[in-house]
Amino acid sequence: NAGVTQTPKFQVLKTGQSMTLQCAQDMNHEYMSWYRQDPGMGLRLIHYSVGAGITDQGEVPNGYNVSRSTTEDFPLRLLSAAPSQTSVYFCASSYSSISGTIMPQHFGDGTRLSIL
Amino acid sequence: TQLLEQSPQFLSIQEGENLTVYCNSSSVFSSLQWYRQEPGEGPVLLVTVVTGGEVKKLKRLTFQFGDARKDSSLHITAAQPGDTGLYLCAGARGATNKLIFGTGTLLAVQP
């Protein structure tokens, strides 16, 4: 049981390039989300999905696109990379919340992205 | 706007000492979680609290959710080097898994 798998682990891009960060989970979780982590700011929600075909914006969605064609996969696309997008990106998955209680979020090990 | 503020931001202590980490907000949360993150890895859930005033214990870790559900604390008794890591609180409002994370507390326990 692999849990949440993120690829690549490291990536260096030039300003203006595009790329896709991959995220896959094998726990049949309905809910998936993308966060970025910057020093002193905790994790900030970029986009999330409550099921296949359904996505919505989080706190910092600008410059990022997502899609959810299957339950297992939730890729994050950077359309035109900017230095401000240098960060560590985490994907997480969980079962849907029950009675207003948040469920345990299972995180991948992150993708460390540098934009030059 | 950072809705969850953690203090202290950094904490370096000796093995065997006690410590408390605080997570404060002006907003009410329906439930709150604490995670620990080690270098090069994603956060791992420690506990979920859902009721105002709730206290949960996990071995040497004691978690409390404020009566008004606006704040929380994590107390570690007799800290060990294995407790070293980044501690993150995260709150949710309503029936949702959308989490608002705190700013984080980096704990270093020296042997």
Short mmCIF file of C-alpha atoms in Angstrom, two decimals:
data_model
loop_
_atom_site.label_atom_id
_atom_site.label_comp_id
_atom_site.label_asym_id
_atom_site.label_seq_id
_atom_site.Cartn_x
_atom_site.Cartn_y
_atom_site.Cartn_z
CA ASN A 1 0.00 0.00 0.00
CA ALA A 2 1.90 3.06 -1.29
CA GLY A 3 -0.42 5.77 0.12
CA VAL A 4 0.11 9.12 -1.62
CA THR A 5 2.86 9.22 -4.25
CA GLN A 6 4.22 12.48 -5.63
CA THR A 7 6.55 12.83 -8.61
CA PRO A 8 9.02 14.28 -9.24
CA LYS A 9 10.72 14.79 -5.84
CA PHE A 10 12.86 17.66 -7.13
CA GLN A 11 12.55 19.96 -10.13
CA VAL A 12 14.29 23.09 -11.39
CA LEU A 13 12.53 25.22 -13.98
CA LYS A 14 13.24 28.42 -15.81
CA THR A 15 10.82 31.33 -15.62
CA GLY A 16 8.04 30.86 -18.16
CA GLN A 17 8.31 27.09 -18.45
CA SER A 18 5.33 24.88 -17.72
CA MET A 19 5.20 21.58 -15.93
CA THR A 20 2.89 19.12 -14.20
CA LEU A 21 3.34 17.81 -10.69
CA GLN A 22 1.89 14.34 -10.37
CA CYS A 23 -0.05 12.98 -7.39
CA ALA A 24 -1.57 9.51 -7.08
CA GLN A 25 -3.26 7.75 -4.17
CA ASP A 26 -4.28 4.11 -3.82
CA MET A 27 -6.63 4.42 -0.82
CA ASN A 28 -9.81 5.20 -2.80
CA HIS A 29 -10.08 8.57 -1.06
CA GLU A 30 -12.69 10.98 -2.41
CA TYR A 31 -10.95 14.16 -1.24
CA MET A 32 -7.60 15.31 -2.63
CA SER A 33 -5.79 18.61 -2.26
CA TRP A 34 -2.62 20.50 -3.14
CA TYR A 35 -0.70 22.72 -0.71
CA ARG A 36 2.43 24.79 -0.95
CA GLN A 37 4.74 25.19 2.02
CA ASP A 38 6.88 28.28 2.46
CA PRO A 39 9.06 29.17 5.48
CA GLY A 40 7.08 30.68 8.35
CA MET A 41 3.74 30.29 6.58
CA GLY A 42 2.70 26.72 7.26
CA LEU A 43 0.83 25.10 4.39
CA ARG A 44 -1.49 27.04 2.11
CA LEU A 45 -4.25 25.37 0.10
CA ILE A 46 -3.93 25.79 -3.69
CA HIS A 47 -6.74 23.63 -5.12
CA TYR A 48 -8.84 20.75 -3.90
CA SER A 49 -11.24 18.12 -5.20
CA VAL A 50 -14.13 16.33 -3.48
CA GLY A 51 -14.34 13.65 -6.17
CA ALA A 52 -13.64 12.79 -9.78
CA GLY A 53 -14.71 15.61 -12.10
CA ILE A 54 -15.05 18.16 -9.27
CA THR A 55 -12.38 20.72 -8.39
CA ASP A 56 -12.37 24.06 -6.58
CA GLN A 57 -9.96 26.82 -5.66
CA GLY A 58 -8.22 27.14 -2.36
CA GLU A 59 -6.44 30.09 -0.77
CA VAL A 60 -3.69 30.64 -3.38
CA PRO A 61 -4.91 29.29 -6.77
CA ASN A 62 -3.41 31.86 -9.16
CA GLY A 63 -0.91 30.40 -11.63
CA TYR A 64 -2.03 26.80 -11.05
CA ASN A 65 -4.53 24.50 -12.75
CA VAL A 66 -5.87 21.12 -11.68
CA SER A 67 -8.11 18.38 -13.04
CA ARG A 68 -9.52 15.19 -11.53
CA SER A 69 -10.40 12.68 -14.23
CA THR A 70 -10.02 9.65 -11.92
CA THR A 71 -10.34 9.03 -8.18
CA GLU A 72 -6.65 8.09 -7.98
CA ASP A 73 -4.92 11.00 -9.73
CA PHE A 74 -4.85 14.74 -9.08
CA PRO A 75 -2.15 16.51 -11.14
CA LEU A 76 -1.15 20.14 -10.54
CA ARG A 77 -0.12 22.19 -13.56
CA LEU A 78 2.03 25.32 -13.53
CA LEU A 79 1.12 27.19 -16.69
CA SER A 80 4.01 29.69 -16.81
CA ALA A 81 6.42 29.27 -13.90
CA ALA A 82 7.43 32.35 -11.89
CA PRO A 83 10.13 32.68 -9.19
CA SER A 84 7.34 33.31 -6.63
CA GLN A 85 6.23 29.72 -7.19
CA THR A 86 9.47 28.37 -5.77
CA SER A 87 8.23 26.23 -2.90
CA VAL A 88 7.65 22.73 -1.60
CA TYR A 89 4.39 21.29 -2.88
CA PHE A 90 2.41 18.66 -1.00
CA CYS A 91 -0.49 16.57 -2.17
CA ALA A 92 -2.90 15.08 0.37
CA SER A 93 -5.89 12.77 0.30
CA SER A 94 -8.61 11.71 2.73
CA TYR A 95 -12.10 10.30 3.00
CA SER A 96 -14.88 12.85 2.87
CA SER A 97 -15.63 14.63 6.15
CA ILE A 98 -18.31 13.13 8.38
CA SER A 99 -20.68 15.26 10.45
CA GLY A 100 -18.41 18.30 10.16
CA THR A 101 -15.32 16.51 11.46
CA ILE A 102 -12.21 16.69 9.33
CA MET A 103 -10.74 13.35 8.40
CA PRO A 104 -7.05 12.42 8.68
CA GLN A 105 -5.16 13.90 5.76
CA HIS A 106 -2.55 11.59 4.22
CA PHE A 107 0.31 13.55 2.70
CA GLY A 108 2.88 12.66 0.09
CA ASP A 109 6.55 13.43 0.66
CA GLY A 110 6.45 16.58 -1.44
CA THR A 111 7.96 18.03 -4.60
CA ARG A 112 10.70 20.59 -4.13
CA LEU A 113 10.40 23.09 -6.96
CA SER A 114 12.84 25.88 -7.80
CA ILE A 115 12.08 28.49 -10.44
CA LEU A 116 15.11 30.39 -11.76
CA THR B 1 -4.44 36.43 5.90
CA GLN B 2 -3.09 33.86 8.36
CA LEU B 3 -6.01 32.75 10.49
CA LEU B 4 -4.04 30.44 12.78
CA GLU B 5 -1.02 31.78 14.62
CA GLN B 6 1.33 29.41 16.41
CA SER B 7 3.76 30.29 19.16
CA PRO B 8 6.55 29.99 19.68
CA GLN B 9 7.88 29.86 16.14
CA PHE B 10 11.09 28.12 17.24
CA LEU B 11 11.88 26.15 20.39
CA SER B 12 15.16 24.51 21.37
CA ILE B 13 15.15 22.56 24.63
CA GLN B 14 17.09 19.87 26.46
CA GLU B 15 15.92 16.28 26.71
CA GLY B 16 13.60 15.82 29.69
CA GLU B 17 12.14 19.33 29.68
CA ASN B 18 8.44 20.11 29.29
CA LEU B 19 7.04 22.46 26.66
CA THR B 20 3.78 23.90 25.39
CA VAL B 21 2.95 25.02 21.86
CA TYR B 22 0.00 27.34 21.25
CA CYS B 23 -2.32 27.68 18.28
CA ASN B 24 -4.54 30.77 18.33
CA SER B 25 -7.22 32.26 16.12
CA SER B 26 -9.99 34.83 16.22
CA SER B 27 -12.19 32.43 14.22
CA VAL B 28 -14.20 29.45 15.42
CA PHE B 29 -13.31 26.03 14.02
CA SER B 30 -15.56 22.97 13.86
CA SER B 31 -12.57 20.72 14.46
CA LEU B 32 -8.82 21.01 14.70
CA GLN B 33 -5.89 18.73 13.99
CA TRP B 34 -2.23 18.61 14.99
CA TYR B 35 0.42 17.27 12.64
CA ARG B 36 4.15 16.62 12.98
CA GLN B 37 6.46 16.96 10.02
CA GLU B 38 10.01 15.67 9.76
CA PRO B 39 12.57 16.94 7.21
CA GLY B 40 11.95 15.69 3.69
CA GLU B 41 8.56 14.21 4.53
CA GLY B 42 4.94 15.24 4.54
CA PRO B 43 3.02 16.06 7.74
CA VAL B 44 1.68 13.12 9.74
CA LEU B 45 -1.50 13.40 11.80
CA LEU B 46 -1.14 13.25 15.59
CA VAL B 47 -4.68 14.00 16.78
CA THR B 48 -8.08 15.45 15.90
CA VAL B 49 -10.13 17.40 18.47
CA VAL B 50 -13.74 18.27 17.84
CA THR B 51 -15.40 19.38 21.10
CA GLY B 52 -14.74 22.66 22.93
CA GLY B 53 -12.72 21.94 26.08
CA GLU B 54 -11.70 18.49 24.83
CA VAL B 55 -8.42 17.06 26.10
CA LYS B 56 -6.69 14.16 24.37
CA LYS B 57 -3.53 12.38 25.44
CA LEU B 58 -1.12 10.53 23.20
CA LYS B 59 1.60 9.06 25.45
CA ARG B 60 3.63 12.12 26.55
CA LEU B 61 1.65 14.54 24.36
CA THR B 62 -1.47 16.29 25.67
CA PHE B 63 -3.73 18.21 23.30
CA GLN B 64 -6.45 20.65 24.35
CA PHE B 65 -9.13 22.37 22.30
CA GLY B 66 -10.25 25.71 23.74
CA ASP B 67 -13.76 26.05 25.16
CA ALA B 68 -14.71 28.52 22.43
CA ARG B 69 -13.04 26.36 19.72
CA LYS B 70 -10.79 29.24 18.69
CA ASP B 71 -7.52 27.96 20.10
CA SER B 72 -5.60 24.83 20.98
CA SER B 73 -2.45 23.79 22.79
CA LEU B 74 0.01 20.91 22.63
CA HIS B 75 1.94 20.04 25.78
CA ILE B 76 4.88 17.62 25.69
CA THR B 77 6.12 16.12 28.93
CA ALA B 78 9.74 15.00 29.28
CA ALA B 79 10.67 15.77 25.70
CA GLN B 80 12.90 13.35 23.83
CA PRO B 81 15.11 13.84 20.74
CA GLY B 82 12.57 11.81 18.77
CA ASP B 83 10.04 14.62 19.35
CA THR B 84 12.12 16.93 17.15
CA GLY B 85 10.18 18.23 14.17
CA LEU B 86 7.80 20.86 12.84
CA TYR B 87 4.45 20.89 14.63
CA LEU B 88 1.47 22.22 12.69
CA CYS B 89 -2.06 22.89 13.83
CA ALA B 90 -4.82 22.90 11.22
CA GLY B 91 -8.46 23.90 11.57
CA ALA B 92 -11.59 23.31 9.55
CA ARG B 93 -14.78 25.36 9.48
CA GLY B 94 -17.99 23.54 8.70
CA ALA B 95 -18.51 20.15 7.09
CA THR B 96 -15.39 20.22 4.98
CA ASN B 97 -11.89 18.83 4.71
CA LYS B 98 -10.54 22.25 3.69
CA LEU B 99 -7.81 22.88 6.23
CA ILE B 100 -6.35 26.18 7.37
CA PHE B 101 -2.85 25.51 8.64
CA GLY B 102 -1.04 27.36 11.37
CA THR B 103 2.35 29.00 10.90
CA GLY B 104 4.19 26.07 12.49
CA THR B 105 6.47 25.54 15.50
CA LEU B 106 9.92 24.10 14.89
CA LEU B 107 11.01 22.04 17.90
CA ALA B 108 14.55 20.82 18.50
CA VAL B 109 15.20 18.55 21.47
CA GLN B 110 18.89 18.28 22.32
CA PRO B 111 20.16 15.04 23.92
#
